[in-house]
Every structure is written in C-alpha cells, then in structure tokens.
Coordinates of C-alpha atoms and ligand atoms in Angstrom, one line a residue:
M1253 CA -10.2 -35.0 -15.8
K1254 CA -8.2 -38.3 -15.7
M1255 CA -10.1 -41.5 -15.1
A1256 CA -9.8 -43.0 -11.7
M1257 CA -9.0 -46.3 -13.2
E1258 CA -5.6 -45.0 -14.3
T1259 CA -4.5 -44.2 -10.8
R1260 CA -2.4 -46.8 -9.0
I1261 CA -1.5 -46.5 -5.4
L1262 CA 0.8 -48.4 -3.1
V1263 CA -0.5 -49.6 0.2
I1264 CA 1.9 -50.7 3.0
P1265 CA 0.5 -52.4 6.1
F1266 CA 2.5 -53.4 9.1
P1267 CA 2.6 -57.2 8.7
I1268 CA 0.7 -58.4 11.8
Q1269 CA -2.8 -59.7 11.7
G1270 CA -4.4 -56.8 13.5
H1271 CA -2.9 -54.3 11.1
L1272 CA -3.2 -56.4 7.9
N1273 CA -7.0 -56.9 8.3
P1274 CA -8.0 -53.2 8.4
M1275 CA -5.5 -52.2 5.7
L1276 CA -6.8 -55.0 3.3
Q1277 CA -10.3 -53.8 3.9
L1278 CA -9.4 -50.2 3.3
S1279 CA -7.7 -51.3 0.1
K1280 CA -10.8 -53.1 -1.1
R1281 CA -12.9 -50.0 -0.5
L1282 CA -10.3 -47.9 -2.4
V1283 CA -10.5 -50.3 -5.3
S1284 CA -14.3 -50.1 -5.2
K1285 CA -14.0 -46.4 -5.7
G1286 CA -11.8 -46.8 -8.8
L1287 CA -8.2 -46.9 -7.6
K1288 CA -5.8 -49.6 -8.5
V1289 CA -4.0 -51.0 -5.4
T1290 CA -0.7 -52.7 -5.0
L1291 CA -0.3 -54.0 -1.5
V1292 CA 3.1 -54.6 -0.2
S1293 CA 3.8 -57.3 2.3
T1294 CA 6.8 -59.0 3.6
N1295 CA 8.3 -62.5 3.3
S1296 CA 7.8 -63.2 7.0
S1297 CA 4.0 -62.8 7.0
L1298 CA 1.9 -63.1 3.9
K1299 CA 2.4 -66.2 1.9
P1300 CA 2.0 -66.0 -1.9
N1301 CA -1.0 -68.4 -1.9
N1302 CA -3.2 -65.8 -0.1
I1303 CA -4.4 -63.9 -3.1
I1304 CA -7.3 -61.5 -3.4
S1305 CA -8.1 -60.9 -7.0
S1306 CA -8.9 -57.2 -6.9
I1307 CA -5.6 -56.3 -5.3
D1308 CA -2.0 -56.8 -6.6
F1309 CA 0.4 -58.2 -4.1
E1310 CA 4.1 -57.4 -3.9
F1311 CA 6.4 -59.2 -1.5
I1312 CA 9.4 -57.4 -0.2
N1313 CA 12.0 -58.8 2.1
D1314 CA 12.0 -57.5 5.7
G1315 CA 15.1 -59.5 6.6
F1316 CA 13.4 -61.5 9.4
D1317 CA 13.4 -65.3 9.2
A1318 CA 12.3 -66.3 12.8
E1319 CA 8.7 -66.9 13.9
L1320 CA 6.9 -63.7 14.8
N1321 CA 5.4 -64.0 18.3
P1322 CA 5.3 -61.9 21.5
E1323 CA 8.8 -62.9 22.5
T1324 CA 10.4 -62.0 19.1
F1325 CA 8.2 -58.9 18.5
D1326 CA 10.7 -56.4 19.7
E1327 CA 13.5 -58.0 17.8
Y1328 CA 11.3 -58.1 14.7
I1329 CA 10.6 -54.3 14.8
K1330 CA 14.3 -53.6 15.1
C1331 CA 15.1 -55.7 12.0
F1332 CA 12.0 -54.4 10.1
K1333 CA 13.0 -50.8 10.6
V1334 CA 16.4 -51.3 9.0
V1335 CA 15.9 -53.7 6.2
F1336 CA 12.3 -53.0 5.0
P1337 CA 12.7 -49.2 4.1
Q1338 CA 15.8 -50.0 2.0
N1339 CA 14.2 -52.8 0.0
L1340 CA 10.9 -50.8 -0.3
A1341 CA 12.7 -47.7 -1.7
K1342 CA 14.5 -49.9 -4.3
F1343 CA 11.2 -51.4 -5.4
M1344 CA 9.5 -48.0 -5.7
E1345 CA 12.4 -46.6 -7.7
S1346 CA 12.5 -49.6 -10.0
R1347 CA 8.8 -49.2 -10.7
K1348 CA 9.3 -45.5 -11.5
S1349 CA 12.2 -46.2 -13.8
L1350 CA 10.2 -48.8 -15.6
G1351 CA 7.5 -46.2 -16.3
F1352 CA 4.9 -47.6 -13.8
P1353 CA 5.2 -45.2 -10.9
F1354 CA 2.7 -45.2 -8.1
K1355 CA 0.7 -42.0 -7.6
F1356 CA 0.2 -42.2 -3.9
V1357 CA 1.2 -44.2 -0.8
V1358 CA -1.1 -45.3 2.0
Y1359 CA 1.1 -46.6 4.9
D1360 CA 0.6 -47.9 8.4
S1361 CA 0.9 -45.1 10.9
G1362 CA 3.8 -47.1 12.5
M1363 CA 6.0 -46.1 9.6
P1364 CA 5.9 -42.3 9.7
W1365 CA 9.3 -42.2 7.7
M1366 CA 7.3 -43.5 4.7
L1367 CA 6.0 -40.0 4.0
D1368 CA 9.6 -38.8 3.3
V1369 CA 10.3 -41.9 1.2
A1370 CA 7.2 -41.1 -0.9
R1371 CA 7.8 -37.4 -1.2
D1372 CA 11.5 -38.0 -2.2
L1373 CA 10.1 -40.1 -5.1
G1374 CA 7.7 -37.3 -6.1
M1375 CA 4.5 -38.8 -4.6
D1376 CA 2.4 -37.9 -1.6
G1377 CA 1.3 -40.2 1.2
A1378 CA -1.2 -40.7 4.0
P1379 CA -0.8 -42.7 7.2
F1380 CA -3.6 -45.1 8.2
F1381 CA -4.2 -45.4 11.9
T1382 CA -5.5 -48.8 12.9
Q1383 CA -6.3 -47.8 16.5
S1384 CA -9.1 -45.7 17.9
C1385 CA -9.1 -41.9 17.6
A1386 CA -9.2 -41.6 21.4
V1387 CA -5.9 -43.6 21.5
N1388 CA -4.5 -41.4 18.7
A1389 CA -5.3 -38.4 20.8
V1390 CA -3.6 -39.8 23.9
Y1391 CA -0.4 -40.5 21.9
Y1392 CA -0.7 -37.0 20.4
H1393 CA -0.7 -35.5 23.8
L1394 CA 2.2 -37.7 24.8
D1395 CA 4.2 -36.5 21.8
Q1396 CA 3.3 -32.8 22.3
G1397 CA 4.2 -33.0 26.0
T1398 CA 0.6 -32.2 27.1
L1399 CA -0.1 -35.5 28.8
K1400 CA 0.9 -35.5 32.4
V1401 CA 1.0 -39.3 32.9
P1402 CA -0.9 -39.9 36.2
S1403 CA 0.5 -42.2 38.9
E1404 CA -1.2 -45.4 39.8
G1405 CA -4.8 -44.9 41.0
C1406 CA -5.0 -41.3 39.7
S1407 CA -6.7 -39.9 36.6
V1408 CA -6.1 -37.4 33.9
A1409 CA -8.5 -35.1 32.1
L1410 CA -7.8 -34.6 28.4
P1411 CA -9.9 -32.5 26.1
S1412 CA -12.9 -34.3 24.5
M1413 CA -12.4 -37.5 26.4
P1414 CA -13.8 -39.0 29.6
L1415 CA -11.6 -38.8 32.7
L1416 CA -9.0 -41.5 32.1
G1417 CA -7.7 -43.5 35.1
S1418 CA -4.1 -44.8 35.1
D1419 CA -5.4 -48.2 34.1
D1420 CA -7.4 -46.7 31.2
L1421 CA -4.4 -45.2 29.5
P1422 CA -2.6 -47.3 26.8
T1423 CA -0.1 -49.4 28.8
L1424 CA 2.9 -48.2 26.7
V1425 CA 2.5 -44.8 28.1
Y1426 CA 4.0 -46.3 31.2
E1427 CA 6.5 -48.9 30.0
T1428 CA 9.8 -47.2 29.7
D1429 CA 12.4 -49.9 29.4
S1430 CA 10.7 -53.2 28.4
R1431 CA 9.6 -53.5 24.8
Q1432 CA 11.6 -50.4 23.9
S1433 CA 11.2 -50.9 20.1
L1434 CA 7.5 -51.4 20.3
R1435 CA 7.1 -48.4 22.5
E1436 CA 9.1 -46.3 20.1
L1437 CA 7.1 -47.5 17.2
I1438 CA 3.9 -46.6 18.9
V1439 CA 4.9 -43.2 20.1
N1440 CA 6.6 -42.3 16.9
Q1441 CA 3.3 -42.6 15.0
M1442 CA 2.9 -38.9 15.9
L1443 CA 6.4 -37.8 14.9
N1444 CA 5.3 -35.9 11.8
I1445 CA 1.6 -35.8 12.4
H1446 CA 1.2 -32.2 11.2
E1447 CA 2.8 -32.9 7.8
P1448 CA 0.5 -35.3 5.8
N1449 CA -2.3 -33.7 3.8
W1450 CA -4.5 -36.7 4.6
I1451 CA -4.6 -39.0 7.7
L1452 CA -7.0 -41.9 7.7
C1453 CA -8.3 -43.6 10.8
N1454 CA -10.2 -46.8 11.4
T1455 CA -13.1 -45.4 13.3
F1456 CA -16.3 -43.5 12.4
D1457 CA -17.4 -40.0 13.2
K1458 CA -20.4 -40.9 15.4
L1459 CA -18.5 -43.5 17.4
E1460 CA -16.0 -41.0 18.7
E1461 CA -17.6 -37.7 17.8
E1462 CA -15.9 -35.4 20.3
V1463 CA -12.4 -36.7 20.1
V1464 CA -12.6 -37.0 16.3
N1465 CA -13.6 -33.3 16.1
W1466 CA -10.8 -32.4 18.5
M1467 CA -8.2 -34.3 16.5
K1468 CA -9.5 -32.6 13.3
I1469 CA -8.4 -29.3 14.7
Q1470 CA -4.8 -30.7 15.3
C1471 CA -4.3 -32.5 12.0
Q1472 CA -5.9 -33.6 8.7
I1473 CA -7.6 -36.7 10.1
K1474 CA -10.5 -38.5 8.4
A1475 CA -12.5 -41.4 9.9
V1476 CA -13.0 -44.1 7.2
G1477 CA -14.0 -47.1 9.2
P1478 CA -15.0 -49.5 10.5
T1479 CA -13.1 -51.7 8.1
V1480 CA -15.3 -54.7 8.6
P1481 CA -16.0 -56.8 5.4
S1482 CA -18.9 -55.5 3.4
K1483 CA -21.0 -58.7 3.9
Y1484 CA -21.5 -57.7 7.5
M1485 CA -22.1 -54.1 6.8
D1486 CA -23.5 -52.3 3.7
K1487 CA -23.2 -55.4 1.4
R1488 CA -22.2 -53.1 -1.5
L1489 CA -18.8 -54.8 -2.2
E1490 CA -19.2 -58.1 -4.1
N1491 CA -17.5 -61.1 -2.6
D1492 CA -16.2 -59.2 0.3
N1493 CA -17.2 -61.9 2.8
D1494 CA -14.0 -62.0 4.9
Y1495 CA -10.7 -60.3 5.3
G1496 CA -9.4 -63.1 3.0
L1497 CA -6.0 -63.4 4.7
S1498 CA -5.3 -65.2 7.8
L1499 CA -1.9 -65.8 9.4
F1500 CA -3.4 -68.8 11.2
K1501 CA -5.6 -71.6 10.0
P1502 CA -9.2 -71.1 11.1
Y1503 CA -11.4 -74.1 12.3
S1504 CA -14.4 -72.8 10.3
E1505 CA -16.4 -76.0 9.9
T1506 CA -15.8 -77.2 13.5
C1507 CA -16.9 -73.8 14.9
K1508 CA -20.0 -73.6 12.6
T1509 CA -21.2 -77.1 13.4
W1510 CA -20.8 -76.6 17.1
L1511 CA -22.4 -73.1 17.1
D1512 CA -25.3 -74.4 15.0
S1513 CA -26.2 -76.9 17.7
K1514 CA -26.6 -74.2 20.4
A1515 CA -29.5 -72.0 21.3
I1516 CA -29.8 -68.3 20.5
N1517 CA -27.5 -66.0 22.6
S1518 CA -26.3 -69.0 24.7
V1519 CA -22.6 -69.0 23.8
V1520 CA -19.7 -66.8 25.2
Y1521 CA -17.1 -66.4 22.5
V1522 CA -13.6 -65.9 24.0
S1523 CA -10.5 -64.7 22.1
F1524 CA -7.5 -62.6 22.9
G1525 CA -6.4 -61.9 19.3
S1526 CA -3.3 -62.8 17.5
L1527 CA -0.5 -61.7 19.9
A1528 CA -1.5 -61.4 23.5
A1529 CA 0.2 -64.0 25.8
V1530 CA -1.7 -64.7 29.0
G1531 CA 0.1 -66.0 32.1
E1532 CA -0.4 -69.5 33.2
E1533 CA -2.2 -68.6 36.4
Q1534 CA -4.5 -66.2 34.5
M1535 CA -5.2 -68.9 32.0
E1536 CA -6.3 -71.2 34.7
E1537 CA -8.6 -68.6 36.2
I1538 CA -10.2 -67.9 32.8
A1539 CA -10.7 -71.6 32.2
W1540 CA -12.5 -72.2 35.5
G1541 CA -14.3 -68.9 35.3
L1542 CA -15.8 -70.1 32.0
R1543 CA -16.8 -73.4 33.6
R1544 CA -18.4 -71.6 36.6
S1545 CA -20.4 -69.3 34.3
N1546 CA -22.4 -72.3 33.2
S1547 CA -22.7 -70.8 29.7
F1548 CA -21.5 -72.6 26.6
F1549 CA -18.2 -71.2 25.5
L1550 CA -16.1 -71.2 22.3
W1551 CA -12.5 -70.3 23.3
V1552 CA -9.7 -69.5 20.9
V1553 CA -6.4 -70.6 22.4
R1554 CA -3.6 -70.2 19.9
E1555 CA -1.2 -73.1 19.6
S1556 CA 1.6 -71.1 21.3
E1557 CA -0.7 -70.7 24.3
S1558 CA -2.3 -74.1 24.5
Q1559 CA 0.3 -75.7 26.9
K1560 CA -1.0 -73.2 29.6
L1561 CA -4.5 -74.7 29.6
P1562 CA -5.3 -76.7 32.8
K1563 CA -4.6 -80.4 32.2
N1564 CA -7.6 -82.2 30.5
F1565 CA -9.6 -79.0 30.5
S1566 CA -11.0 -79.5 27.0
E1567 CA -12.0 -83.1 27.7
E1568 CA -13.5 -82.3 31.1
T1569 CA -15.6 -79.4 29.8
S1570 CA -16.5 -80.9 26.4
D1571 CA -20.2 -80.8 27.3
K1572 CA -20.0 -77.0 27.6
G1573 CA -17.1 -75.8 25.6
L1574 CA -15.1 -76.0 22.4
V1575 CA -11.5 -74.9 22.3
V1576 CA -9.9 -74.1 18.9
S1577 CA -6.5 -72.6 18.0
W1578 CA -8.1 -70.0 15.6
S1579 CA -11.6 -69.2 14.6
P1580 CA -13.3 -67.4 11.6
Q1581 CA -14.1 -64.6 14.1
L1582 CA -16.5 -62.6 11.9
E1583 CA -18.6 -65.7 11.2
V1584 CA -18.6 -66.5 14.9
L1585 CA -19.6 -63.0 16.0
A1586 CA -22.4 -63.0 13.4
H1587 CA -23.7 -66.3 14.6
K1588 CA -27.1 -66.1 16.4
S1589 CA -25.9 -68.5 19.1
V1590 CA -23.2 -66.0 20.3
G1591 CA -24.5 -63.9 23.2
C1592 CA -21.3 -62.3 24.4
F1593 CA -17.7 -61.7 23.4
M1594 CA -15.0 -62.0 26.1
T1595 CA -12.3 -60.1 24.4
H1596 CA -8.8 -58.6 24.9
C1597 CA -10.2 -55.5 23.2
G1598 CA -7.8 -55.3 20.3
W1599 CA -9.2 -52.5 18.2
N1600 CA -10.3 -54.8 15.4
S1601 CA -12.1 -57.2 17.7
T1602 CA -13.7 -54.2 19.4
L1603 CA -14.9 -52.7 16.2
E1604 CA -16.1 -56.1 14.9
A1605 CA -18.2 -56.8 18.0
L1606 CA -19.6 -53.3 17.9
S1607 CA -20.4 -53.6 14.2
L1608 CA -22.0 -57.0 14.6
G1609 CA -24.0 -56.0 17.7
V1610 CA -22.3 -58.4 20.2
P1611 CA -22.1 -57.2 23.9
M1612 CA -18.6 -57.7 25.5
V1613 CA -16.7 -58.7 28.6
A1614 CA -13.6 -56.7 28.3
I1615 CA -10.4 -58.2 29.6
P1616 CA -7.7 -55.9 28.2
Q1617 CA -4.0 -57.1 28.3
W1618 CA -1.8 -54.3 27.0
T1619 CA -1.2 -51.4 24.5
D1620 CA -4.4 -49.6 23.5
Q1621 CA -6.7 -52.4 24.8
T1622 CA -7.1 -50.7 28.2
T1623 CA -8.5 -47.5 26.6
N1624 CA -10.8 -49.5 24.3
A1625 CA -12.1 -51.3 27.3
K1626 CA -12.8 -48.0 29.1
Y1627 CA -14.9 -46.9 26.1
V1628 CA -16.7 -50.2 25.8
E1629 CA -17.9 -50.0 29.4
D1630 CA -18.3 -46.3 30.1
V1631 CA -18.8 -44.5 26.7
W1632 CA -20.6 -46.9 24.4
Q1633 CA -22.0 -49.0 27.3
I1634 CA -21.9 -52.3 25.5
G1635 CA -20.4 -54.5 28.2
V1636 CA -18.4 -54.7 31.4
R1637 CA -14.7 -54.6 32.1
V1638 CA -13.3 -57.2 34.5
K1639 CA -11.5 -56.0 37.6
V1640 CA -8.0 -57.3 38.5
N1641 CA -7.0 -58.3 42.0
E1642 CA -4.0 -57.1 43.9
K1643 CA -1.8 -59.6 42.0
G1644 CA -3.0 -58.3 38.7
I1645 CA -5.0 -61.4 38.1
V1646 CA -8.7 -61.6 37.1
T1647 CA -10.1 -64.3 39.3
R1648 CA -12.5 -67.1 38.2
E1649 CA -15.2 -65.6 40.4
E1650 CA -14.8 -62.2 38.7
I1651 CA -15.0 -63.8 35.3
E1652 CA -18.1 -65.7 36.2
V1653 CA -19.8 -62.6 37.6
C1654 CA -18.9 -60.5 34.5
I1655 CA -20.2 -63.2 32.1
R1656 CA -23.4 -63.6 34.0
E1657 CA -23.9 -59.8 34.1
V1658 CA -23.6 -59.5 30.3
M1659 CA -25.5 -62.8 29.4
E1660 CA -28.4 -62.6 31.8
G1661 CA -27.8 -59.8 34.4
G1662 CA -29.9 -56.8 35.2
R1663 CA -28.2 -54.7 32.5
S1664 CA -28.0 -57.4 29.8
K1665 CA -31.0 -55.9 27.9
D1666 CA -29.4 -52.4 28.0
F1667 CA -26.1 -53.9 26.6
R1668 CA -28.0 -55.6 23.9
R1669 CA -30.0 -52.5 23.0
N1670 CA -26.9 -50.3 22.9
S1671 CA -25.0 -52.9 20.8
E1672 CA -27.8 -52.8 18.3
K1673 CA -27.7 -49.1 18.1
W1674 CA -23.9 -49.0 17.4
K1675 CA -24.3 -51.8 14.9
E1676 CA -26.8 -49.6 12.9
L1677 CA -24.6 -46.5 13.2
A1678 CA -21.5 -48.4 12.0
K1679 CA -23.4 -49.7 9.0
E1680 CA -24.7 -46.2 8.2
A1681 CA -21.2 -44.8 8.3
V1682 CA -19.8 -47.1 5.5
D1683 CA -23.0 -47.3 3.5
E1684 CA -23.6 -44.9 0.5
G1685 CA -23.5 -41.3 1.6
G1686 CA -22.4 -42.2 5.2
S1687 CA -19.7 -40.2 6.9
S1688 CA -16.8 -42.7 6.3
D1689 CA -18.0 -43.3 2.7
K1690 CA -18.0 -39.6 2.0
N1691 CA -14.5 -39.2 3.5
L1692 CA -13.2 -42.0 1.3
E1693 CA -14.8 -40.5 -1.8
E1694 CA -13.2 -37.2 -1.1
F1695 CA -9.8 -38.8 -0.5
V1696 CA -10.0 -40.8 -3.8
A1697 CA -11.1 -37.7 -5.7
A1698 CA -8.2 -35.7 -4.4
I1699 CA -5.6 -38.4 -5.3
V1700 CA -7.1 -38.8 -8.8
S1701 CA -7.2 -35.0 -9.5
T1702 CA -3.6 -34.2 -8.4
Ligands
UDP2186 N1 -9.2 -63.1 14.6 C1 -9.6 -64.2 13.9 N2 -9.7 -65.4 14.6 C2 -9.4 -65.6 15.8 C3 -8.9 -64.5 16.6 C4 -8.8 -63.3 15.9 O1 -10.0 -64.1 12.7 O2 -9.5 -66.7 16.3 C5 -9.0 -61.8 13.9 C6 -10.0 -60.8 14.4 O3 -11.2 -60.9 13.6 C7 -9.3 -59.5 14.2 C8 -7.8 -59.9 14.3 O4 -7.7 -61.3 14.2 O5 -9.6 -59.0 12.9 C9 -7.2 -59.5 15.6 O6 -7.0 -58.1 15.7 P1 -7.2 -57.3 17.0 O7 -6.9 -55.9 16.7 O8 -8.5 -57.6 17.7 O9 -6.1 -57.9 18.0 P2 -4.5 -58.2 17.9 O10 -4.4 -59.5 17.3 O11 -4.0 -57.1 17.0 O12 -4.1 -58.1 19.3

C-alpha cells in the first residue's frame, strides 16, 4: 500500500470567515492523519502573511477587488462564480502538467460544480458542509420538492426533525427576490448531492443523531466535527490553539485583561459573527438591554457596525461593559468569567459555545441561524431564544429577561448542566476512536488506497 504521506489533496474553502475556520480545522485534522494539504484561497480574503506551517497555501484570483461586506456579498458571489472556477481549473491543470497532480479535492458545499472540475481532471472530490445536518436536511427537502414551505405562523413536520415553525426554517427558504445570488448558492448546495462518494459535514453523530441517520439514507454523508481547535477539545494536535487565520484584528490582550478582572460566570459575551448587520433601532435595544441586565458584558461590534451604537454608550457603560471590534472568540468562550453567550447562532459560534460548555441567548438574524436557535433552545436545551415584537425587533426588556434567565434564572442550572454534557460529547466525538475521528480515518484511508 502507498504511504499516506505521498497523498496530496486540494482543499477549497468559500472565502468568508465562517467557512474558512471550519475548512482550516478540517485540513489540520487531515494533515494529522497523514495527508498533505494545499489550501486554496483568493486574493480578496486571505493575505499571504497568514501562514500555518502544516498547510501549503495557494492564492487564486477571484476577480473581486471591493471590500466584502453584507452590501457587496451578492455582487461578490456573482463575480466569484465566474472568475474563480476558470482560474482554479488553470491552476489544477498546470500542477498536473508539471507532474504534481492532486489526488483528491475537498471543496465547500457552496461549489457543487467543483466535483465535475475534479472528475474532468481525473480526481474525485467531496463537498464539506459547514452548516448543521438539520439545515442540510431542510435544503435537501427544498431541492427534492418535499418541503411545503409553511406560511407565517404555521409549522412543517419533516422526518427526523422537531416540528419546525415558519420562523425556525432557514430564512432563505422564504426570500425569493432579495439576495438572489446568495439564495442560489445555498440552495444549489444540493444540486448533485447524490453524486459524491463522500460528503463531509461539520457536526457529530450524537448531536444530531436522528437527522444524521436520515441523511445517511439519502446520501454518503459523514459527520466529522466539531472543527474546534484541538486545544479546546482532545488536545491531540500540537500547536492547534486557534484557527490561525482571522479576517479581522482581534483585541486579544484587551479582552483577556478585562475578563481576568471579573468573577466566575459573571460576563455575557455578545457577538453576531463576521457578516450580520443589525438595524440601528435593534442595536439600540441590544445596548440598553445589556445595560438593564446588570451583568458585565463583552460586546463585539465590528467597525462597519460601530456607528449604530447609541452615542457615548461605551463611555457611559464602561463600569459594566467592554466593546471591541473583534475578539479572540475561542479564548473568550473558554474564559471562566464568561457565563453566557448572546449569539446570532452562526453555526461555528453555536458549535464553539456547545463545545466549550457555554449556555446561550440565541438572537438569530438570517440564513441557517434561525434553525440553529431552534435546536439550541428546544433540542439541546442549552439556552433561550429571544422573541421579536410585531415590528420584528427584540426589545431591551426581552433582552434583559433572556440574559437574566440564562445567567441566574430558574433554569440556569439546567442550561449549565446540559452545556457540560454536550461539551463532553463533542470532545468524545473528535478524540481517538470517537465517531468523527473514525469517519475521518475511513475517509483518509479511502483516498490513500485509490
Ligand atoms: N469570531 C471571532 N471573533 C469575533 C467574532 C467571531 O473569532 O469577535 C469567529 C468565531 O469564533 C467563528 C466565526 O468568527 O468561528 C464566525 O462564524 P459563524 O459561523 O459563527 O458566523 P458568521 O460570521 O459566518 O455569520
């Protein structure tokens, strides 16, 4: 049998923070199992100074020069879809003609066309889904025509999932005209779902047991997550302390010093990830809700959002809060002072909180975050989801009530106990012999032996 060390694969993430992080971690795990990995990214995201020594980086032009933010996102996808595949195919062909072909391609599930590109060049490929398996299943039903999208206030029953209300379904199930390119990208993930011989998903079997089993009947899916750095999980990967690649500059020392000065479980950490844009009125309600909760708070407000903060808010609340434009999120969640995570429920943030045992206040914004919030509250029972008023706003009173409920309310001990349980199960899944570890071993063995 050939040695695994000879096998080089190409890994192609979608170049936004929430997709880069899990793909990088997956790559590190594949390297630890003996594969050589070349990770492709694009000129508009990764900068060449972000180097992780165990992985080779290749930069390929995606034709986009403007800043990537919620306003330019749709435009970016349009551009990416046209320019990137052409440049990528050229690169892969050139490697082949130089005598250094790749053996296999792992690509973000948002690029289903990659399978044909790979197969045309004599390789095989596997998509990596960076969303939950429940969300995959919803999109699968949408693609197969087996999801009857419920009208507002109604619910839908899908196999192996809890009853999903209209506000639990991913929001893009409803959006038909706005953000067309994004919607297309998301829905098209399922375009050729029956074709790949391997489909990887950032979840773990016990977390979504029923729906993982159901999806396994439909396609070749394997749960290989959570892709949280090894330091916080099994500790088997040397120097895997962080994702190692941030599109924003984290205020690490500021956060650490501030958190160190606070008592155990006394801080609410607040972040809405790398993309979500909150309306001005909503921002104000969050700000005063945090103030009213009387807890300490560490709030990430990205630079592009900061002008929406109430005037003088940071100064007026400096006895209770710290506002930064980006945090070292894993370090923050692992800090003993943090008692609760008020999150938009991006899948990475959800998995990180779950893997580090931090109860949540779910304040979902869009895409799959609504479904993740449903699972946080009703399935895993590790927090509460805020309610929106008739204007679609979460009021300051609601925010206060939810924070108090998770931090000190009647159910706070249950949330903490359940969070601890999921933390252990997440670690078990990626540790030696765990379900995700075994799935990765099988995957690597199959690539090496073909
Ligand atoms: N993140 C971070 N610092 C912050 C906010 C977020 O490092 O201040 C990281 C977080 O740990 C996660 C990613 O950015 O890995 C965000 O991904 P997620 O899927 O939660 O949300 P998205 O940004 O895709 O909406």
